[in-house]
PDB file of C-alpha atoms and ligand atoms in Angstrom:
ATOM      1  CA  MET A   1     -80.652  46.164 -12.351  1.00 41.00           C
ATOM      2  CA  ALA A   2     -80.315  42.890  -9.192  1.00 43.00           C
ATOM      3  CA  PRO A   3     -82.306  41.325 -12.306  1.00 44.00           C
ATOM      4  CA  LEU A   4     -79.549  42.056 -14.687  1.00 43.00           C
ATOM      5  CA  THR A   5     -76.997  41.055 -12.701  1.00 45.00           C
ATOM      6  CA  THR A   6     -77.895  37.928 -12.341  1.00 49.00           C
ATOM      7  CA  ARG A   7     -78.723  36.663 -15.592  1.00 50.00           C
ATOM      8  CA  ALA A   8     -76.076  37.911 -17.001  1.00 46.00           C
ATOM      9  CA  GLY A   9     -74.100  35.633 -14.343  1.00 49.00           C
ATOM     10  CA  SER A  10     -76.066  32.546 -15.710  1.00 51.00           C
ATOM     11  CA  LEU A  11     -75.480  33.193 -19.230  1.00 45.00           C
ATOM     12  CA  LEU A  12     -71.727  33.218 -18.325  1.00 45.00           C
ATOM     13  CA  ARG A  13     -71.969  30.208 -16.976  1.00 55.00           C
ATOM     14  CA  ALA A  14     -74.174  28.315 -19.319  1.00 49.00           C
ATOM     15  CA  CYS A  15     -71.739  29.654 -21.999  1.00 44.00           C
ATOM     16  CA  PRO A  16     -68.831  27.251 -21.364  1.00 47.00           C
ATOM     17  CA  ARG A  17     -70.629  24.409 -20.818  1.00 49.00           C
ATOM     18  CA  GLN A  18     -72.976  25.062 -24.117  1.00 51.00           C
ATOM     19  CA  ARG A  19     -69.623  25.565 -26.161  1.00 50.00           C
ATOM     20  CA  ILE A  20     -67.861  22.114 -24.970  1.00 52.00           C
ATOM     21  CA  PRO A  21     -69.705  19.301 -27.103  1.00 53.00           C
ATOM     22  CA  ALA A  22     -69.345  22.020 -30.369  1.00 53.00           C
ATOM     23  CA  LEU A  23     -65.686  21.735 -29.559  1.00 49.00           C
ATOM     24  CA  CYS A  24     -65.013  18.199 -28.929  1.00 47.00           C
ATOM     25  CA  SER A  25     -66.806  17.758 -32.503  1.00 56.00           C
ATOM     26  CA  ALA A  26     -64.699  20.407 -33.889  1.00 53.00           C
ATOM     27  CA  VAL A  27     -61.396  18.508 -32.162  1.00 48.00           C
ATOM     28  CA  THR A  28     -62.654  15.157 -33.162  1.00 51.00           C
ATOM     29  CA  SER A  29     -63.401  15.967 -37.518  1.00 53.00           C
ATOM     30  CA  ALA A  30     -60.208  18.221 -37.719  1.00 49.00           C
ATOM     31  CA  GLN A  31     -58.437  14.927 -36.038  1.00 51.00           C
ATOM     32  CA  ARG A  32     -60.340  12.334 -39.135  1.00 53.00           C
ATOM     33  CA  ARG A  33     -58.617  14.675 -41.532  1.00 50.00           C
ATOM     34  CA  THR A  34     -55.246  15.227 -39.864  1.00 48.00           C
ATOM     35  CA  LYS A  35     -55.427  11.037 -39.761  1.00 48.00           C
ATOM     36  CA  ALA A  36     -56.538  11.099 -43.333  1.00 47.00           C
ATOM     37  CA  ASP A  37     -53.656  13.246 -44.464  1.00 50.00           C
ATOM     38  CA  ILE A  38     -51.581  12.182 -42.615  1.00 47.00           C
ATOM     39  CA  VAL A  39     -51.927   7.811 -43.115  1.00 47.00           C
ATOM     40  CA  GLN A  40     -53.371   5.905 -46.586  1.00 47.00           C
ATOM     41  CA  ARG A  41     -53.795   2.026 -46.207  1.00 47.00           C
ATOM     42  CA  THR A  42     -52.730   0.801 -49.448  1.00 45.00           C
ATOM     43  CA  GLY A  43     -52.772  -2.917 -49.683  1.00 47.00           C
ATOM     44  CA  GLY A  44     -53.164  -3.533 -45.864  1.00 45.00           C
ATOM     45  CA  GLU A  45     -49.351  -1.396 -44.973  1.00 47.00           C
ATOM     46  CA  TYR A  46     -49.603   2.163 -43.577  1.00 47.00           C
ATOM     47  CA  GLU A  47     -48.171   4.612 -45.397  1.00 48.00           C
ATOM     48  CA  ARG A  48     -46.871   8.523 -43.878  1.00 49.00           C
ATOM     49  CA  THR A  49     -47.963  11.411 -46.206  1.00 50.00           C
ATOM     50  CA  PRO A  50     -46.124  14.377 -45.935  1.00 51.00           C
ATOM     51  CA  GLN A  51     -47.842  16.404 -44.287  1.00 58.00           C
ATOM     52  CA  PHE A  52     -47.866  19.850 -45.893  1.00 65.00           C
ATOM     53  CA  ASP A  53     -45.417  21.336 -48.255  1.00 68.00           C
ATOM     54  CA  SER A  54     -42.481  24.076 -47.184  1.00 67.00           C
ATOM     55  CA  PRO A  55     -42.887  27.532 -47.898  1.00 68.00           C
ATOM     56  CA  PHE A  56     -39.183  27.463 -47.996  1.00 68.00           C
ATOM     57  CA  ARG A  57     -38.379  24.496 -50.604  1.00 65.00           C
ATOM     58  CA  ASP A  58     -37.502  25.422 -54.234  1.00 64.00           C
ATOM     59  CA  GLU A  59     -36.958  22.701 -56.400  1.00 65.00           C
ATOM     60  CA  ASP A  60     -34.886  24.921 -59.364  1.00 68.00           C
ATOM     61  CA  SER A  61     -32.759  27.012 -57.343  1.00 67.00           C
ATOM     62  CA  THR A  62     -29.450  26.623 -56.622  1.00 70.00           C
ATOM     63  CA  PRO A  63     -28.070  25.232 -53.679  1.00 69.00           C
ATOM     64  CA  THR A  64     -27.038  28.281 -51.064  1.00 74.00           C
ATOM     65  CA  THR A  65     -24.264  25.232 -48.885  1.00 79.00           C
ATOM     66  CA  LYS A  66     -20.845  25.210 -49.804  1.00 81.00           C
ATOM     67  CA  ILE A  67     -18.484  22.678 -49.450  1.00 84.00           C
ATOM     68  CA  PRO A  68     -15.015  23.326 -50.395  1.00 86.00           C
ATOM     69  CA  SER A  69     -12.370  20.746 -51.692  1.00 86.00           C
ATOM     70  CA  PHE A  70      -9.482  19.522 -49.988  1.00 86.00           C
ATOM     71  CA  ALA A  71      -7.945  17.454 -52.887  1.00 86.00           C
ATOM     72  CA  LYS A  72      -4.905  19.697 -52.262  1.00 86.00           C
ATOM     73  CA  TYR A  73      -4.755  19.078 -48.999  1.00 86.00           C
ATOM     74  CA  MET A  74      -4.839  15.096 -49.255  1.00 82.00           C
ATOM     75  CA  SER A  75      -1.540  12.674 -49.595  1.00 80.00           C
ATOM     76  CA  LYS A  76       0.148  11.557 -52.557  1.00 82.00           C
ATOM     77  CA  LYS A  77       1.537   8.897 -50.895  1.00 81.00           C
ATOM     78  CA  PRO A  78       0.300   5.342 -50.443  1.00 83.00           C
ATOM     79  CA  GLU A  79      -1.489   4.547 -47.640  1.00 82.00           C
ATOM     80  CA  SER A  80       0.316   2.363 -46.093  1.00 85.00           C
ATOM     81  CA  SER A  81       3.502   4.556 -45.667  1.00 83.00           C
ATOM     82  CA  ASN A  82       0.753   7.183 -44.031  1.00 84.00           C
ATOM     83  CA  LYS A  83       0.196   5.357 -41.524  1.00 88.00           C
ATOM     84  CA  VAL A  84       4.050   4.176 -40.354  1.00 91.00           C
ATOM     85  CA  PHE A  85       3.945   8.466 -40.229  1.00 89.00           C
ATOM     86  CA  GLN A  86       1.016   8.320 -38.048  1.00 91.00           C
ATOM     87  CA  TYR A  87       1.543   5.032 -35.335  1.00 94.00           C
ATOM     88  CA  PHE A  88       5.411   7.027 -35.398  1.00 95.00           C
ATOM     89  CA  MET A  89       3.589  10.472 -34.495  1.00 96.00           C
ATOM     90  CA  VAL A  90       1.554   8.791 -31.389  1.00 96.00           C
ATOM     91  CA  GLY A  91       4.042   6.134 -30.137  1.00 96.00           C
ATOM     92  CA  SER A  92       6.320   9.365 -29.606  1.00 97.00           C
ATOM     93  CA  MET A  93       3.997  11.590 -28.068  1.00 97.00           C
ATOM     94  CA  GLY A  94       3.067   8.275 -25.609  1.00 97.00           C
ATOM     95  CA  LEU A  95       6.698   8.256 -24.834  1.00 97.00           C
ATOM     96  CA  LEU A  96       7.158  11.890 -24.314  1.00 97.00           C
ATOM     97  CA  THR A  97       4.026  11.883 -22.262  1.00 97.00           C
ATOM     98  CA  ALA A  98       5.173   9.038 -20.372  1.00 97.00           C
ATOM     99  CA  ALA A  99       8.373  11.021 -19.016  1.00 97.00           C
ATOM    100  CA  GLY A 100       6.814  13.397 -18.147  1.00 97.00           C
ATOM    101  CA  ALA A 101       4.604  12.161 -16.110  1.00 97.00           C
ATOM    102  CA  LYS A 102       7.477   9.203 -14.410  1.00 96.00           C
ATOM    103  CA  ALA A 103       9.374  12.831 -13.828  1.00 96.00           C
ATOM    104  CA  THR A 104       6.893  14.380 -12.196  1.00 95.00           C
ATOM    105  CA  VAL A 105       5.199  11.788 -10.359  1.00 96.00           C
ATOM    106  CA  GLN A 106       9.724  11.592  -9.529  1.00 94.00           C
ATOM    107  CA  ASP A 107       9.742  15.395  -8.144  1.00 92.00           C
ATOM    108  CA  PHE A 108       6.640  15.239  -6.094  1.00 92.00           C
ATOM    109  CA  LEU A 109       8.023  11.877  -4.426  1.00 91.00           C
ATOM    110  CA  VAL A 110      11.607  13.302  -3.719  1.00 87.00           C
ATOM    111  CA  ASN A 111       9.966  16.887  -2.745  1.00 86.00           C
ATOM    112  CA  MET A 112       7.817  14.393   0.032  1.00 85.00           C
ATOM    113  CA  SER A 113      10.859  12.831   1.160  1.00 82.00           C
ATOM    114  CA  ALA A 114      13.111  13.456   4.427  1.00 77.00           C
ATOM    115  CA  SER A 115      15.456  16.151   3.761  1.00 76.00           C
ATOM    116  CA  ALA A 116      19.417  14.657   4.068  1.00 73.00           C
ATOM    117  CA  ASP A 117      19.864  16.602   7.815  1.00 73.00           C
ATOM    118  CA  VAL A 118      16.149  14.987   8.547  1.00 74.00           C
ATOM    119  CA  LEU A 119      17.463  11.423   7.771  1.00 71.00           C
ATOM    120  CA  ALA A 120      20.983  12.185   9.359  1.00 68.00           C
ATOM    121  CA  GLN A 121      19.206  12.789  12.653  1.00 71.00           C
ATOM    122  CA  ALA A 122      17.348   9.927  12.217  1.00 83.00           C
ATOM    123  CA  LYS A 123      19.670   7.708  12.916  1.00 87.00           C
ATOM    124  CA  VAL A 124      23.231   8.182  14.642  1.00 89.00           C
ATOM    125  CA  GLU A 125      25.979   5.730  15.787  1.00 91.00           C
ATOM    126  CA  ILE A 126      28.859   6.819  18.239  1.00 91.00           C
ATOM    127  CA  ASP A 127      31.766   4.337  19.321  1.00 92.00           C
ATOM    128  CA  LEU A 128      31.471   2.666  22.940  1.00 93.00           C
ATOM    129  CA  LYS A 129      34.996   2.667  22.892  1.00 91.00           C
ATOM    130  CA  ALA A 130      35.469   6.102  23.640  1.00 90.00           C
ATOM    131  CA  ILE A 131      33.064   5.318  27.153  1.00 93.00           C
ATOM    132  CA  PRO A 132      34.822   4.353  30.198  1.00 93.00           C
ATOM    133  CA  GLU A 133      32.957   2.093  32.747  1.00 93.00           C
ATOM    134  CA  GLY A 134      31.461   3.988  34.544  1.00 92.00           C
ATOM    135  CA  LYS A 135      30.973   6.939  32.959  1.00 92.00           C
ATOM    136  CA  ASN A 136      27.796   8.534  30.859  1.00 92.00           C
ATOM    137  CA  VAL A 137      27.324  10.388  27.849  1.00 93.00           C
ATOM    138  CA  ILE A 138      25.073  12.583  26.608  1.00 94.00           C
ATOM    139  CA  ILE A 139      24.370  12.797  23.159  1.00 92.00           C
ATOM    140  CA  LYS A 140      21.619  14.536  20.520  1.00 91.00           C
ATOM    141  CA  TRP A 141      18.951  12.930  18.928  1.00 90.00           C
ATOM    142  CA  ARG A 142      16.030  13.861  17.297  1.00 87.00           C
ATOM    143  CA  GLY A 143      16.726  16.827  20.001  1.00 87.00           C
ATOM    144  CA  LYS A 144      16.962  15.045  22.361  1.00 91.00           C
ATOM    145  CA  PRO A 145      19.323  13.882  25.200  1.00 93.00           C
ATOM    146  CA  VAL A 146      20.358  10.392  24.765  1.00 95.00           C
ATOM    147  CA  PHE A 147      22.054   9.167  28.733  1.00 95.00           C
ATOM    148  CA  ILE A 148      24.917   6.579  27.218  1.00 95.00           C
ATOM    149  CA  ARG A 149      25.656   4.481  30.851  1.00 95.00           C
ATOM    150  CA  HIS A 150      28.568   2.524  30.357  1.00 95.00           C
ATOM    151  CA  ARG A 151      28.064   0.537  34.744  1.00 95.00           C
ATOM    152  CA  THR A 152      30.022  -1.347  36.251  1.00 94.00           C
ATOM    153  CA  GLU A 153      29.780  -5.234  37.530  1.00 94.00           C
ATOM    154  CA  ASP A 154      28.482  -4.020  41.060  1.00 94.00           C
ATOM    155  CA  GLU A 155      25.598  -1.225  39.563  1.00 94.00           C
ATOM    156  CA  ILE A 156      24.205  -4.171  36.935  1.00 95.00           C
ATOM    157  CA  LYS A 157      24.810  -6.560  40.960  1.00 94.00           C
ATOM    158  CA  GLU A 158      22.431  -3.555  42.381  1.00 94.00           C
ATOM    159  CA  ALA A 159      20.127  -2.898  38.740  1.00 93.00           C
ATOM    160  CA  GLU A 160      19.349  -6.512  39.208  1.00 94.00           C
ATOM    161  CA  ASP A 161      18.862  -7.408  42.523  1.00 94.00           C
ATOM    162  CA  THR A 162      15.937  -4.648  42.384  1.00 92.00           C
ATOM    163  CA  LYS A 163      12.516  -5.792  43.752  1.00 93.00           C
ATOM    164  CA  TRP A 164      11.641  -4.161  40.621  1.00 92.00           C
ATOM    165  CA  GLU A 165       8.020  -6.348  41.380  1.00 93.00           C
ATOM    166  CA  SER A 166       7.276  -2.792  43.713  1.00 92.00           C
ATOM    167  CA  LEU A 167       8.508  -0.452  42.205  1.00 94.00           C
ATOM    168  CA  ARG A 168       6.049   2.119  40.897  1.00 93.00           C
ATOM    169  CA  ASP A 169       7.070   1.185  36.966  1.00 94.00           C
ATOM    170  CA  PRO A 170       7.285  -2.524  37.546  1.00 96.00           C
ATOM    171  CA  GLN A 171      10.162  -3.213  35.181  1.00 94.00           C
ATOM    172  CA  PRO A 172      13.404  -5.846  35.462  1.00 95.00           C
ATOM    173  CA  ASP A 173      16.552  -4.188  34.249  1.00 94.00           C
ATOM    174  CA  SER A 174      16.534  -7.652  32.083  1.00 94.00           C
ATOM    175  CA  ASP A 175      13.964  -5.489  30.027  1.00 94.00           C
ATOM    176  CA  ARG A 176      15.665  -2.327  30.197  1.00 95.00           C
ATOM    177  CA  VAL A 177      18.559  -3.647  28.742  1.00 95.00           C
ATOM    178  CA  LYS A 178      20.035  -5.459  25.657  1.00 95.00           C
ATOM    179  CA  LYS A 179      23.641  -5.886  27.241  1.00 94.00           C
ATOM    180  CA  PRO A 180      24.134  -5.384  30.703  1.00 94.00           C
ATOM    181  CA  GLU A 181      27.262  -3.024  30.818  1.00 94.00           C
ATOM    182  CA  TRP A 182      25.596  -0.528  28.233  1.00 95.00           C
ATOM    183  CA  LEU A 183      22.609   1.122  29.583  1.00 96.00           C
ATOM    184  CA  ILE A 184      20.483   3.433  27.212  1.00 96.00           C
ATOM    185  CA  MET A 185      18.127   5.394  27.582  1.00 95.00           C
ATOM    186  CA  LEU A 186      16.464   8.935  26.797  1.00 95.00           C
ATOM    187  CA  GLY A 187      17.330  11.654  29.471  1.00 95.00           C
ATOM    188  CA  VAL A 188      14.533  13.259  29.821  1.00 95.00           C
ATOM    189  CA  CYS A 189      12.221  13.164  33.351  1.00 96.00           C
ATOM    190  CA  THR A 190       9.153  11.437  32.819  1.00 96.00           C
ATOM    191  CA  HIS A 191       7.288  13.181  35.399  1.00 95.00           C
ATOM    192  CA  LEU A 192       6.954  16.664  33.488  1.00 95.00           C
ATOM    193  CA  GLY A 193      10.599  17.102  30.830  1.00 94.00           C
ATOM    194  CA  CYS A 194      13.567  18.025  32.712  1.00 95.00           C
ATOM    195  CA  VAL A 195      17.117  16.418  31.900  1.00 95.00           C
ATOM    196  CA  PRO A 196      17.578  14.483  35.383  1.00 95.00           C
ATOM    197  CA  ILE A 197      21.291  14.460  36.423  1.00 94.00           C
ATOM    198  CA  GLY A 198      23.229  11.621  36.603  1.00 92.00           C
ATOM    199  CA  GLU A 199      25.329   9.853  39.147  1.00 91.00           C
ATOM    200  CA  SER A 200      23.682  11.503  41.539  1.00 90.00           C
ATOM    201  CA  GLY A 201      20.139  11.358  43.198  1.00 90.00           C
ATOM    202  CA  ASP A 202      18.969   9.146  46.669  1.00 93.00           C
ATOM    203  CA  PHE A 203      19.815   5.338  44.059  1.00 92.00           C
ATOM    204  CA  GLY A 204      22.781   6.083  42.654  1.00 88.00           C
ATOM    205  CA  GLY A 205      21.748   6.678  38.856  1.00 93.00           C
ATOM    206  CA  TRP A 206      20.184  10.496  38.663  1.00 95.00           C
ATOM    207  CA  PHE A 207      18.271  13.572  40.119  1.00 95.00           C
ATOM    208  CA  CYS A 208      15.773  15.573  38.325  1.00 95.00           C
ATOM    209  CA  PRO A 209      16.094  18.594  40.407  1.00 94.00           C
ATOM    210  CA  CYS A 210      12.621  20.137  38.814  1.00 95.00           C
ATOM    211  CA  HIS A 211      10.673  18.069  41.384  1.00 95.00           C
ATOM    212  CA  GLY A 212      13.078  15.422  42.748  1.00 94.00           C
ATOM    213  CA  SER A 213      12.815  12.615  41.063  1.00 95.00           C
ATOM    214  CA  HIS A 214      15.052  10.073  41.625  1.00 96.00           C
ATOM    215  CA  TYR A 215      15.841   7.266  39.051  1.00 96.00           C
ATOM    216  CA  ASP A 216      17.956   4.184  40.158  1.00 94.00           C
ATOM    217  CA  ILE A 217      21.409   2.630  37.863  1.00 94.00           C
ATOM    218  CA  SER A 218      18.873   0.820  35.859  1.00 95.00           C
ATOM    219  CA  GLY A 219      16.827   4.487  35.161  1.00 95.00           C
ATOM    220  CA  ARG A 220      13.617   4.335  37.569  1.00 95.00           C
ATOM    221  CA  ALA A 221      11.528   5.732  38.951  1.00 95.00           C
ATOM    222  CA  ARG A 222      12.202   4.929  42.522  1.00 95.00           C
ATOM    223  CA  LYS A 223      11.104   8.421  44.262  1.00 94.00           C
ATOM    224  CA  GLY A 224       9.648  11.524  43.746  1.00 94.00           C
ATOM    225  CA  PRO A 225       6.340  12.893  40.971  1.00 95.00           C
ATOM    226  CA  ALA A 226       7.793  10.697  38.468  1.00 95.00           C
ATOM    227  CA  PRO A 227       5.580   8.269  37.043  1.00 95.00           C
ATOM    228  CA  LEU A 228       7.834   6.032  34.947  1.00 95.00           C
ATOM    229  CA  ASN A 229      10.507   5.244  34.419  1.00 96.00           C
ATOM    230  CA  LEU A 230      13.545   7.148  32.451  1.00 96.00           C
ATOM    231  CA  GLU A 231      12.185   5.517  28.394  1.00 95.00           C
ATOM    232  CA  VAL A 232      14.629   3.597  26.458  1.00 95.00           C
ATOM    233  CA  PRO A 233      14.708   4.471  22.523  1.00 94.00           C
ATOM    234  CA  ALA A 234      14.832   1.405  19.755  1.00 93.00           C
ATOM    235  CA  TYR A 235      18.324   0.643  19.246  1.00 94.00           C
ATOM    236  CA  SER A 236      21.038  -1.805  18.055  1.00 93.00           C
ATOM    237  CA  PHE A 237      24.131  -3.312  18.609  1.00 94.00           C
ATOM    238  CA  PRO A 238      26.182  -4.070  14.541  1.00 93.00           C
ATOM    239  CA  GLU A 239      29.017  -4.201  16.043  1.00 91.00           C
ATOM    240  CA  ASP A 240      30.586  -5.026  19.600  1.00 88.00           C
ATOM    241  CA  GLU A 241      32.045  -1.474  20.295  1.00 89.00           C
ATOM    242  CA  THR A 242      29.494  -0.007  18.628  1.00 93.00           C
ATOM    243  CA  VAL A 243      25.760   1.519  19.164  1.00 93.00           C
ATOM    244  CA  VAL A 244      23.244   3.083  16.752  1.00 93.00           C
ATOM    245  CA  ILE A 245      20.262   4.940  18.088  1.00 92.00           C
ATOM    246  CA  GLY A 246      17.086   4.653  16.007  1.00 87.00           C
TER     247      GLY A 246
HETATM  248  S1  FES B 301      10.685  17.523  35.760  1.00 60.24           S
HETATM  249 FE1  FES B 301      11.562  15.718  36.696  1.00 60.24          FE
HETATM  250  S2  FES B 301      10.605  15.793  38.497  1.00 60.24           S
HETATM  251 FE2  FES B 301       9.541  17.320  37.308  1.00 60.24          FE
END
């Protein structure tokens, strides 16, 4: 049984080897035939010839594709008048599209911009004539209290004479005011944000009762845990007796 199996195996292995040359010669002859069918040499030129005739092509049969006539839809007017109408339609549609796009962008920008109440809070105008000398006024600006102090001559002198270089947040009084008689600053303690009390404390300015911070008459931190002076907001004097904060 074993010799029979071995012989069968060797026969199987030899079979492809013997068939390959025969297969190669068959392919080569087929290629030659195909080339001869496709290409014919004619006076040095090569010309393609059809490889086969389609069995579905019937020269005598009527065409199955019928193209409808659009003649009744064609305009009877001259070509120039048709062009005028086309230009008019294209121009009109372009204008309408541009107007629609402009309206859309405009609506979007209006929606994104600040509302009237927000704009109203952005700036606050105060009439300074109503604040007598030596008095404080507290106003609300952007949700925060703002102190406005009409300082007296003595308070101004005291603020200017203070040795500011040795303070924890050194700042001369001239850097904190635009007009010496008007001290304007945020009423928010720089320690943890309480609202200090005016005309109190050890330095005649403001005192924060939350943790005991003292500010002088220029709003500078002098004692207690407050690390910085009271913040001065942006403001301007459009007129002598008017201040605009913001
Ligand atoms: S919040 Fe003013 S001292 Fe702490």
